[in-house]
Short mmCIF file of C-alpha atoms in Angstrom, two decimals:
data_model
loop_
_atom_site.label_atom_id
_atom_site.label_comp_id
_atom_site.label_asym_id
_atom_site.label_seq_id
_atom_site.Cartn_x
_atom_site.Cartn_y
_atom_site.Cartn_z
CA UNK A 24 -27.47 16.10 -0.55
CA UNK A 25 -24.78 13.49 -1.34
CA UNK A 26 -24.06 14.52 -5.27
CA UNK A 27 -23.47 18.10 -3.76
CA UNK A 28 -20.52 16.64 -1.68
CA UNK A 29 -18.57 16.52 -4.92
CA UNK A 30 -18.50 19.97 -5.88
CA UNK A 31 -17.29 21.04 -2.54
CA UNK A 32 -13.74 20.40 -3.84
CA UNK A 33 -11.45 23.05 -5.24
CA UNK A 34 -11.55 22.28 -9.34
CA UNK A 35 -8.19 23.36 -9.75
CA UNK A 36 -8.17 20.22 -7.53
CA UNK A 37 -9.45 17.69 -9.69
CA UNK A 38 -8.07 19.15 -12.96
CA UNK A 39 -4.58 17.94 -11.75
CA UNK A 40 -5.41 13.97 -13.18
CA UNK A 41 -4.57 13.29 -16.41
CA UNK A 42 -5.86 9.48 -18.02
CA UNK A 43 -2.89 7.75 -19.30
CA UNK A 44 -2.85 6.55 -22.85
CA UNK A 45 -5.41 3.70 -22.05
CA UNK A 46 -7.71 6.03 -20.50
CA UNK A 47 -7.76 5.18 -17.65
CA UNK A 48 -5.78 7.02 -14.08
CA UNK A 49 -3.76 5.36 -12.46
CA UNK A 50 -2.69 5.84 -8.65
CA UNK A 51 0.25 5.54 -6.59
CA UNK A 52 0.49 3.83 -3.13
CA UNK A 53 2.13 7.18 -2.14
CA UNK A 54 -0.62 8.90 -3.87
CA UNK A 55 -3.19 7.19 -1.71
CA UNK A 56 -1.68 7.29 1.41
CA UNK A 57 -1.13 11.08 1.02
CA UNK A 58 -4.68 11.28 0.28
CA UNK A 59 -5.69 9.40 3.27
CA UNK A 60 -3.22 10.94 5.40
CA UNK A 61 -4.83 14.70 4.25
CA UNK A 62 -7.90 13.53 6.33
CA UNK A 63 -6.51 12.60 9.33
CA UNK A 64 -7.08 16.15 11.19
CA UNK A 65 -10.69 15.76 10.00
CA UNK A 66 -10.79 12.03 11.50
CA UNK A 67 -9.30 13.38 14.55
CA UNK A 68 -12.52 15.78 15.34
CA UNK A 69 -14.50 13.24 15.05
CA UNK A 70 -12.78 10.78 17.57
CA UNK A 71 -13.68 7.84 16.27
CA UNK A 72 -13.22 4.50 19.09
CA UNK A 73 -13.17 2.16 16.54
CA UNK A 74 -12.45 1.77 12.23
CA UNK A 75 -14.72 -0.64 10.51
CA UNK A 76 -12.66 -1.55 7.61
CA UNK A 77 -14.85 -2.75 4.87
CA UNK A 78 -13.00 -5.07 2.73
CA UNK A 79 -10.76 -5.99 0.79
CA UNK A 80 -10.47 -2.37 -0.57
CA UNK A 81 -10.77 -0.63 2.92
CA UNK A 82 -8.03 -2.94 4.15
CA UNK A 83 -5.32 -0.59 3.15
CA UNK A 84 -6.50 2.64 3.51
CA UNK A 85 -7.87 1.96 7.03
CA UNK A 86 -4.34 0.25 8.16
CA UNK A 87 -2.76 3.74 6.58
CA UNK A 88 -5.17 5.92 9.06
CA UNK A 89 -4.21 3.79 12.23
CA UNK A 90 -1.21 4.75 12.50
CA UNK A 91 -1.95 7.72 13.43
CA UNK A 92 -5.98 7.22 14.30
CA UNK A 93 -4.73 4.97 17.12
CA UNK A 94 -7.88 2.96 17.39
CA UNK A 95 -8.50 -0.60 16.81
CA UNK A 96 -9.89 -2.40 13.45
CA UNK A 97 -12.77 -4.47 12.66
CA UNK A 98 -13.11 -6.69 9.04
CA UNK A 99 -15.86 -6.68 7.56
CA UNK A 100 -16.94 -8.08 4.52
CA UNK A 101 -19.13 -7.17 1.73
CA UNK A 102 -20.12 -8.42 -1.82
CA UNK A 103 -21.76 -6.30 -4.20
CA UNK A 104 -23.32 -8.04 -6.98
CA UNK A 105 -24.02 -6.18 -10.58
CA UNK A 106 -27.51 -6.41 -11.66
CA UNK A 107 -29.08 -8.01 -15.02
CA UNK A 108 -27.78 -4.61 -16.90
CA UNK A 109 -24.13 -4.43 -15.58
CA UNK A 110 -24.09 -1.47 -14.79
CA UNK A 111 -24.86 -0.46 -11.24
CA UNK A 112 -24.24 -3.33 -8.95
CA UNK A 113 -27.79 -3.55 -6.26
CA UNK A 114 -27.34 -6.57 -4.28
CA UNK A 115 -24.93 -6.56 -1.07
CA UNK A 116 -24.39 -9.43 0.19
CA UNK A 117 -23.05 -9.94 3.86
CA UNK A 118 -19.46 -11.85 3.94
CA UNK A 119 -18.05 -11.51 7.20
CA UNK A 120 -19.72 -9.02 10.10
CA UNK A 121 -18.04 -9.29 13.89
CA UNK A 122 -18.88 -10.65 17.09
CA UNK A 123 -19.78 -7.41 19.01
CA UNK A 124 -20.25 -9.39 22.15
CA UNK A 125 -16.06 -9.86 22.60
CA UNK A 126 -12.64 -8.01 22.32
CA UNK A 127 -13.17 -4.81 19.75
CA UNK A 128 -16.62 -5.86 18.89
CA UNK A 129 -17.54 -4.51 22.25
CA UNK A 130 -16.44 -0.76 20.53
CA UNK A 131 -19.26 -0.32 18.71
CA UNK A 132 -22.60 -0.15 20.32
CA UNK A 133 -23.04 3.37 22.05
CA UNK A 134 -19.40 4.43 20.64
CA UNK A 135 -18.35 6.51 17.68
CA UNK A 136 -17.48 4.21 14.40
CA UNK A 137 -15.70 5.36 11.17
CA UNK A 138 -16.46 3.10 8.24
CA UNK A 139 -13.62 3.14 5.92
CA UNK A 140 -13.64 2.31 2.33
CA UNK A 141 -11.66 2.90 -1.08
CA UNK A 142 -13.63 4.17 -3.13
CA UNK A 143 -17.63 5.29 -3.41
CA UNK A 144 -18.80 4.57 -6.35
CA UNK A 145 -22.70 4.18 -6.50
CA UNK A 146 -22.45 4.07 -2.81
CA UNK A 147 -24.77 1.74 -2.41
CA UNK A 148 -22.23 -0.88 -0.41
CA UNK A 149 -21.39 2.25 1.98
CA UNK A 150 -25.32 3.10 2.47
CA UNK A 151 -25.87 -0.91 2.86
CA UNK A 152 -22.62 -0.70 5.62
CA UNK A 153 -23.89 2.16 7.46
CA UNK A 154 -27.44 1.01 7.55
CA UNK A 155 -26.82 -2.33 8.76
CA UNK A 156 -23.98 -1.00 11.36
CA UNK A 157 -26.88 1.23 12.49
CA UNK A 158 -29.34 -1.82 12.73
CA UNK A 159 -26.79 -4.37 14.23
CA UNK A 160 -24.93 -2.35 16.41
CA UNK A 161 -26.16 0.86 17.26
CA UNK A 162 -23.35 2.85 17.45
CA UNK A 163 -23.68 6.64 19.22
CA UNK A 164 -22.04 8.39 15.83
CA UNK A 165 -21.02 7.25 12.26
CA UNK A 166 -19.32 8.64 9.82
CA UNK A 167 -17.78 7.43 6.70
CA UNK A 168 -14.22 7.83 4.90
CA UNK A 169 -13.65 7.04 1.45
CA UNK A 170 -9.81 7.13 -0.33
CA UNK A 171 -12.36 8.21 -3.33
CA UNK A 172 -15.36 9.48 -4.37
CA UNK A 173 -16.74 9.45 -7.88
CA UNK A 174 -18.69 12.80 -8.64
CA UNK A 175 -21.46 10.61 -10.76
CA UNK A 176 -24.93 10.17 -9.42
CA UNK A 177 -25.33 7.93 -6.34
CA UNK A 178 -27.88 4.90 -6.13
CA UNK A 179 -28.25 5.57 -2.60
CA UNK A 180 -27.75 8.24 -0.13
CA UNK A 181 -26.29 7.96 3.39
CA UNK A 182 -28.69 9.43 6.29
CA UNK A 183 -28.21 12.99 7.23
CA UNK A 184 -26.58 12.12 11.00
CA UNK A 185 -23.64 10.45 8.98
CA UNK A 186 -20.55 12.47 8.41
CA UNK A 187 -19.28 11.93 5.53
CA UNK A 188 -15.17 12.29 4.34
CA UNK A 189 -13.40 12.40 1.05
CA UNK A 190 -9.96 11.48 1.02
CA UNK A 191 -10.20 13.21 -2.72
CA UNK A 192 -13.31 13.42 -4.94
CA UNK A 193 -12.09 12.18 -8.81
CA UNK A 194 -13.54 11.95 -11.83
CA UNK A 195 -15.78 9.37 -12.39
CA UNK A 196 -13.47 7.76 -14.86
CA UNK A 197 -11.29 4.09 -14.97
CA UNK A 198 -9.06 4.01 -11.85
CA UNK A 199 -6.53 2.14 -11.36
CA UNK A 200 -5.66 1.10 -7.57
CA UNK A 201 -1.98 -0.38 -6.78
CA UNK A 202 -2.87 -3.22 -5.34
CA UNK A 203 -4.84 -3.93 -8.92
CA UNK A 204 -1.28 -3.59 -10.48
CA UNK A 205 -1.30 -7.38 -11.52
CA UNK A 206 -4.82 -7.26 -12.72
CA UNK A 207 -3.42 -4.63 -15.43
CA UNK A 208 -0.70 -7.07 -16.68
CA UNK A 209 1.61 -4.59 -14.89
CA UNK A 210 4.51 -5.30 -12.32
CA UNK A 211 4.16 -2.23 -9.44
CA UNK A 212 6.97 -0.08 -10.69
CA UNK A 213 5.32 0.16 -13.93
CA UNK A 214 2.16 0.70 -12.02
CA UNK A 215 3.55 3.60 -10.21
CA UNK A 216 5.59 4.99 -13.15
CA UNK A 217 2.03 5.39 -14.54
CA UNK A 218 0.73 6.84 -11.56
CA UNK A 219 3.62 9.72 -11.59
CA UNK A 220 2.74 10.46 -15.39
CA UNK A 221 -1.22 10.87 -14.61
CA UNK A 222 -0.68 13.48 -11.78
CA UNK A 223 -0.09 16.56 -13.78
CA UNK A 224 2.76 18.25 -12.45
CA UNK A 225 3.66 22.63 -13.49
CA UNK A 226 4.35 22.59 -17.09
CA UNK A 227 8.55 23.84 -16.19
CA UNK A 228 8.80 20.76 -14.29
CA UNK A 229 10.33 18.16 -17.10
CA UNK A 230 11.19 14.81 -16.03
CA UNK A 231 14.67 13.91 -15.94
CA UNK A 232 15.19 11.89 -19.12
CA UNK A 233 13.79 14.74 -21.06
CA UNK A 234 16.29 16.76 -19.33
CA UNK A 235 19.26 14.94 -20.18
CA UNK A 236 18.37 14.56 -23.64
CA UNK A 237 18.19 18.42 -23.67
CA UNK A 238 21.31 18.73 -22.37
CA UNK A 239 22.69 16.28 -24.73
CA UNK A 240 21.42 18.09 -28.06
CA UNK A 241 22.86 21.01 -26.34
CA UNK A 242 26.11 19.96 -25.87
CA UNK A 243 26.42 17.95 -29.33
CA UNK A 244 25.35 21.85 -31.32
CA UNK A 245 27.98 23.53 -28.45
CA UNK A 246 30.97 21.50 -30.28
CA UNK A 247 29.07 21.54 -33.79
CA UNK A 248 29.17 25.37 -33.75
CA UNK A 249 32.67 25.76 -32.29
CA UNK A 250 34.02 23.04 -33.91
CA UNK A 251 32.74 25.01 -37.25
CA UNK A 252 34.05 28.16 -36.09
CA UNK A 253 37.51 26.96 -35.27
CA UNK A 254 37.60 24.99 -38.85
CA UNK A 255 36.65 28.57 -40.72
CA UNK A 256 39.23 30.32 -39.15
CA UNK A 257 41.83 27.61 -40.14
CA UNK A 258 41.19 28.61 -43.68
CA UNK B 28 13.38 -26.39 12.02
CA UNK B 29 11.74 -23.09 11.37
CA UNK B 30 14.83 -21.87 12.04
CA UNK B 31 16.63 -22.77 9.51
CA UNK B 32 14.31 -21.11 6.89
CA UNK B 33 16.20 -18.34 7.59
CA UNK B 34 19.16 -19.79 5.61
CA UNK B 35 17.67 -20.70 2.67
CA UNK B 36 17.65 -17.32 1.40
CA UNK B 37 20.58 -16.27 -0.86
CA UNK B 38 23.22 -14.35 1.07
CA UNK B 39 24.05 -11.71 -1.80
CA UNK B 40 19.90 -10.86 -1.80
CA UNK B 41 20.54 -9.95 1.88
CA UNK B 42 23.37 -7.64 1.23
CA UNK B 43 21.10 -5.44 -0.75
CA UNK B 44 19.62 -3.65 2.08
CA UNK B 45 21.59 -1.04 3.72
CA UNK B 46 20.60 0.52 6.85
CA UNK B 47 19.42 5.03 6.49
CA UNK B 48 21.42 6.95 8.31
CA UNK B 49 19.35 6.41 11.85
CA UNK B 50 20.32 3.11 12.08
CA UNK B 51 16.82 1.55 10.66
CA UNK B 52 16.02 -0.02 7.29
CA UNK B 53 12.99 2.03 5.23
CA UNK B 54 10.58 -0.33 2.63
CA UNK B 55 8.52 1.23 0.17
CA UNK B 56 5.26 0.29 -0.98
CA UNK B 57 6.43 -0.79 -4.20
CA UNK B 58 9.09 -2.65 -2.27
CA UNK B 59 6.14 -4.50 0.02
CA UNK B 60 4.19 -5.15 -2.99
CA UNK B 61 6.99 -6.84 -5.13
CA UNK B 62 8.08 -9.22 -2.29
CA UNK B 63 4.56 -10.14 -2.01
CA UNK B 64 4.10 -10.83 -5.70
CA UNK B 65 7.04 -12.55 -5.75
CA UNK B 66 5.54 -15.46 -3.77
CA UNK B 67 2.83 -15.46 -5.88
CA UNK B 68 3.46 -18.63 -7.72
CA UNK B 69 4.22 -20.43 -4.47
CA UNK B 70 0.76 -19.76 -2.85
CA UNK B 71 -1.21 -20.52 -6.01
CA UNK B 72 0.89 -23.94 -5.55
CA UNK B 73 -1.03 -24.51 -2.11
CA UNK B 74 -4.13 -23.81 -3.29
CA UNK B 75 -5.77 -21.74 -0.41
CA UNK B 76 -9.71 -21.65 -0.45
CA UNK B 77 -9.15 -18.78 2.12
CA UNK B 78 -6.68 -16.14 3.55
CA UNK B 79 -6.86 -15.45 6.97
CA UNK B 80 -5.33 -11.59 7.36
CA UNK B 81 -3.97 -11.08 10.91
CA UNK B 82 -5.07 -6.89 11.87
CA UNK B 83 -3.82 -4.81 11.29
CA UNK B 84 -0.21 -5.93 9.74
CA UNK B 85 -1.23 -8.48 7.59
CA UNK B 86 -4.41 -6.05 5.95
CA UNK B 87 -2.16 -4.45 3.46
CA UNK B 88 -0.48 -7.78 2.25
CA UNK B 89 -3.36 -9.69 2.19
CA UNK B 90 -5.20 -7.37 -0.02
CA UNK B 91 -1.94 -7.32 -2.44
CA UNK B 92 -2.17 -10.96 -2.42
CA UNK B 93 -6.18 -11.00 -3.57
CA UNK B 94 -5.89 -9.93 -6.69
CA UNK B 95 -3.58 -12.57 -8.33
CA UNK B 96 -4.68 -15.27 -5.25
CA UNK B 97 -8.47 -14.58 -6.00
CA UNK B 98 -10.00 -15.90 -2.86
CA UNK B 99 -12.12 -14.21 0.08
CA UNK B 100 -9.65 -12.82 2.57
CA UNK B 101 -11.15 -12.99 6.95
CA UNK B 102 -9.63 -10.52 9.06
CA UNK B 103 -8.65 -11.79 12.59
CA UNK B 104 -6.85 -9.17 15.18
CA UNK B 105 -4.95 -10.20 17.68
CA UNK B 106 -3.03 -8.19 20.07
CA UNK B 107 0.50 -9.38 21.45
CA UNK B 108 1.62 -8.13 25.18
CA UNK B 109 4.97 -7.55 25.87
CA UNK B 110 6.19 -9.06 28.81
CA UNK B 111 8.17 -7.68 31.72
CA UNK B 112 11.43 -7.52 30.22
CA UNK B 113 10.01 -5.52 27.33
CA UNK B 114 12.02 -7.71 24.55
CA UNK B 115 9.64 -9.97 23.33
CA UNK B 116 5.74 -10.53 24.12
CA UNK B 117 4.15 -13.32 25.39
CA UNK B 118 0.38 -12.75 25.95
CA UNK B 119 -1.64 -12.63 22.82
CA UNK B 120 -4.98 -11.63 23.28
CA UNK B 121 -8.25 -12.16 20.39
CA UNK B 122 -9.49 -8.71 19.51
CA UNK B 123 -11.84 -9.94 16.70
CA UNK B 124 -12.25 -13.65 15.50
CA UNK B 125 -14.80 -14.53 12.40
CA UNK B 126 -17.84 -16.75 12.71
CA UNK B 127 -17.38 -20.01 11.10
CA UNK B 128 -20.86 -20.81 10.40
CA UNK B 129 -21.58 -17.69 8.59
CA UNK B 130 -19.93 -16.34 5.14
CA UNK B 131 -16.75 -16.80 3.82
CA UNK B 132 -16.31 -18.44 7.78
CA UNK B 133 -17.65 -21.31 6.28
CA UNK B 134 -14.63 -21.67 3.73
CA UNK B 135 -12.10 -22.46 6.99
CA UNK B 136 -13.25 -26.03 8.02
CA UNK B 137 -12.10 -28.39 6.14
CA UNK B 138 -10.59 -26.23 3.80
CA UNK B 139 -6.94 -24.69 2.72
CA UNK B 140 -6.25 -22.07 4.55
CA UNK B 141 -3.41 -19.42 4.41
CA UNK B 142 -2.75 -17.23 7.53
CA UNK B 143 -1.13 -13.89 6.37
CA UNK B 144 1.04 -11.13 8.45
CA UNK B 145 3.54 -8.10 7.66
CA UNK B 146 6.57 -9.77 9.95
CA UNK B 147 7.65 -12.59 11.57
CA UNK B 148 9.32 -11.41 14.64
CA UNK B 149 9.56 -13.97 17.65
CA UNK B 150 6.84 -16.31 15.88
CA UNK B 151 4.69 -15.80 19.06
CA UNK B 152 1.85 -14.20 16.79
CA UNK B 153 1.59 -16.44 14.05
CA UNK B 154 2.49 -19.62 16.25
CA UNK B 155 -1.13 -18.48 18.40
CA UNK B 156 -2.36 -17.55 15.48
CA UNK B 157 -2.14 -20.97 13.59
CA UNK B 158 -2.98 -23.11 17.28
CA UNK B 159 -6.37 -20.90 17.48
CA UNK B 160 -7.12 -21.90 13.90
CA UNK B 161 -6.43 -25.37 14.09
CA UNK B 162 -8.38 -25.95 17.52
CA UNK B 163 -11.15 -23.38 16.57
CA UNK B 164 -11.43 -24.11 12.88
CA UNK B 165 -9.79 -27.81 11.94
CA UNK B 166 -8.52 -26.35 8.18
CA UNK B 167 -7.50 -29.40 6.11
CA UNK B 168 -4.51 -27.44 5.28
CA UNK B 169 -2.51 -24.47 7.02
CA UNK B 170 0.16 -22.54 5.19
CA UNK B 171 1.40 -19.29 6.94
CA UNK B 172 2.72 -16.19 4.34
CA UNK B 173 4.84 -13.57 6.09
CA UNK B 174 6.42 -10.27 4.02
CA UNK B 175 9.43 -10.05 6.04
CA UNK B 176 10.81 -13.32 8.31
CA UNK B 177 13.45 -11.85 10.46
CA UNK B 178 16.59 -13.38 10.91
CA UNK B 179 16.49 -14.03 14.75
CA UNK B 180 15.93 -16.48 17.06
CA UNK B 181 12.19 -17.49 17.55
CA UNK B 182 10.62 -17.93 20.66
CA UNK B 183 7.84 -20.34 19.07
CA UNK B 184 8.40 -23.33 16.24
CA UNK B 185 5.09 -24.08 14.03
CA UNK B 186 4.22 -27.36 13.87
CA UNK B 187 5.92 -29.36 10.96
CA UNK B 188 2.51 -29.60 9.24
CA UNK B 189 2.30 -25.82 8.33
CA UNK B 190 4.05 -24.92 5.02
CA UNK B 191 5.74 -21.16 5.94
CA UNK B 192 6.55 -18.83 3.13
CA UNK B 193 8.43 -15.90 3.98
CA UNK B 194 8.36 -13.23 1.03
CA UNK B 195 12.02 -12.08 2.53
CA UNK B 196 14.28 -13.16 4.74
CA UNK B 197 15.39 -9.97 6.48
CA UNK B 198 18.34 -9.05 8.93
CA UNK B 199 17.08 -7.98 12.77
CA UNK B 200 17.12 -4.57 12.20
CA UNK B 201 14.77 -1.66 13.00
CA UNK B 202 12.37 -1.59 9.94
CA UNK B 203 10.40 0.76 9.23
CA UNK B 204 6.90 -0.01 6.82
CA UNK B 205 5.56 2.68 4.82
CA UNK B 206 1.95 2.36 6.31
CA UNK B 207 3.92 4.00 9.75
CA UNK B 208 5.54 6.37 8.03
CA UNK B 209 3.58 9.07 10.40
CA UNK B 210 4.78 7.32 13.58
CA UNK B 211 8.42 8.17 12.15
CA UNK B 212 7.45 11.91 11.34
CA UNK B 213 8.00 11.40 7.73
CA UNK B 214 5.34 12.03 4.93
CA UNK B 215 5.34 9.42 2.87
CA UNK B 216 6.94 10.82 0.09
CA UNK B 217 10.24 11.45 2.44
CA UNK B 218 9.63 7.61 3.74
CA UNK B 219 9.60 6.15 0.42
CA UNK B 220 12.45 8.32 -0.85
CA UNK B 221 14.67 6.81 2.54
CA UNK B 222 13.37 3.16 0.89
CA UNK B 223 14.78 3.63 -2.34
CA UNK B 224 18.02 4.65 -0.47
CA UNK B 225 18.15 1.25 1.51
CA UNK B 226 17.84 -0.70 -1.31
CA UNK B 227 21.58 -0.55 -2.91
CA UNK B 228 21.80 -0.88 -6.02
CA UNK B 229 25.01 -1.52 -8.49
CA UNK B 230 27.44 1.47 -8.79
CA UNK B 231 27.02 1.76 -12.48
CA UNK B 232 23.61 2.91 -12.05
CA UNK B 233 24.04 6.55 -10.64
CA UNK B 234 21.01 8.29 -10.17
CA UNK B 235 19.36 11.03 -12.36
CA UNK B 236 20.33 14.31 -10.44
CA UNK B 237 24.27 13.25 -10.37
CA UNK B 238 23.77 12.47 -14.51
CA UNK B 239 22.57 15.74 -15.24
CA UNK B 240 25.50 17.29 -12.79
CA UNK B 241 27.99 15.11 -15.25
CA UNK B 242 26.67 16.33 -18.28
CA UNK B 243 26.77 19.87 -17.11
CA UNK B 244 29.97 19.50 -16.28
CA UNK B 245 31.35 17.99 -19.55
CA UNK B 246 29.09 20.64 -21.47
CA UNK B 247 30.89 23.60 -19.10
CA UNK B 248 34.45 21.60 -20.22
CA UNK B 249 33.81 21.47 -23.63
CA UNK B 250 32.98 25.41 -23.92
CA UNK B 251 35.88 26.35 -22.38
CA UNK B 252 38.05 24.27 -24.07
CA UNK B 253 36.65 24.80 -27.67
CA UNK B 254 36.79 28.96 -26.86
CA UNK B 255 40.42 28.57 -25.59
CA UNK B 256 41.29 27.14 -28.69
CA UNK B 257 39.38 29.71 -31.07
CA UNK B 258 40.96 32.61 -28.78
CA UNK B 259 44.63 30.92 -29.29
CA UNK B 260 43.94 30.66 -33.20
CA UNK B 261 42.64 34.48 -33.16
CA UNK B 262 46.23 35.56 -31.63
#
């Protein structure tokens, strides 16, 4: 049921991400609010009471939605640990949950909860979330948004009463977040400079350097011929 | 005392931010994220064991911070009431707190802590903020990290044994952060293009568009001039 989620997305879509030399795509903090910001009419039908940001990655894209999902936001913290074969990480561990006995902990039980997170990768952090939200807290409806999710197969599949929402479904390549800028040697303008070049834009669009160099050959072969022609007629 | 930070700043860094048309000053992401990493060397010189991200403001810059400041981040929310007079709030309520016996709550007593937020504003957050972790937590150390300290008086001091870092010192103007950019009716592409015009920058560098106008311009010159001449010689 989940893996079908990721076809449900226009191809011409996906096909707009190019990798960058490294191989790897990298994403704007425009880029990802955009994408977040795409779902809000979506989040709004759902009428969520409270965001359960997991984090650190869900940090951002939840504080993105509350601006205009004006509902509080509750931390919670998860570690997934990779396995013996590195691939696929299978242990969650439990960092921070929240007291839902005060304030915005009271939100939960018996009231609709959107999980946020950045990106589902083997999903098996978001199916450990929702499960243990379910558990804990009993909530009256879940659902789940993710900035990203990876069309590869899942190690886990969320229950059938759980909507789930992706912000954008991507390839299931190398991304590159923003916030990971540092963590690619990179300062954020270079970051985002990257970003720009991996979202394919129409072939006629050329960025502005090439543009001025253009102009510049043009101009130096406008006074090369004319300056030729008015030489040939002097003699 | 905590004044006074707002001097230590270099006057001619201040003058770099002009207000957009409306009155208000517009930040990037990009913008966010380099002030942030710009303090990066200064919090690796405290040494936090934890960061402590005050909801929903201090979400975004805490996560920034994590990857070069590699340590578990706790979300706290607290809510601040304005008073009567509307100017500045008062009443700070808890909206979610963590549990220090459990999880990365454990890494608080005892410990290094660093509170984070988006903006220091009347201090009336952060000052609660740092009492509640003191009497709740006892840290060993408290450092506070702020993106923006604005330059206006406080209503609350910190107490002399909290190191404050403020990523910017910024005038007490309107400013508007990229995560709101729906609450100003802007996508955030038309936000962060308002950011980049804020942020002045020396008159040699004229943008893109206006270079390309320049060169079309000489090119147009040229032609004319270079045709006038063959014509001339013709006659």
């Amino acid at each position: 049921m989940s893996d079908a989620k990721g076809a449900k997305q226009d191809p011409a879509e996906k096909a707009r991400r190019v990798k960058a030399a490294d191989g790897r795509v990298y994403f704007s903090y425009a880029q990802i609010h955009a994408a977040v910001s795409s779902m809000v009419p979506k989040v709004k039908a759902f009428k969520p009471d409270v965001i359960i940001a997991i984090g650190g990655g869900g940090f951002i894209p939840a504080r993105m939605l509350r601006t205009e999902i004006k509902v509080p936001i509750l931390a919670v913290s998860l570690k997934l640990y990779d396995d013996a074969t590195n691939t696929v990480g299978t242990e969650v561990e439990k960092v921070q949950w929240f007291d839902e006995t005060s304030g915005v902990g009271k939100n939960v039980r018996g009231k609709r909860v959107l999980i946020v997170d950045e990106v589902d990768d083997s999903r098996t952090t978001l199916k450990y979330c929702v499960d243990e939200v379910k558990k804990t807290n009993a909530p009256a409806a879940l659902a789940v948004l993710v900035v990203h999710n990876k069309m590869r197969p899942k190690a886990a599949q969320l229950p059938s009463d759980v909507e789930y929402m992706a912000c954008e479904d991507v390839e299931n390549f190398w991304n590159c977040y923003p916030w990971d800028a540092a963590a690619y040697g990179r300062d954020i303008y270079a970051h985002e400079e990257l970003a720009r070049q991996c979202l394919k834009v129409p072939l006629l669009i050329v960025n502005f350097t090439t543009l001025i160099l253009i102009l510049l050959v043009v101009e130096a072969l406008t006074v090369a011929l004319l300056y030729k022609k008015t030489t040939k007629e002097k003699i």
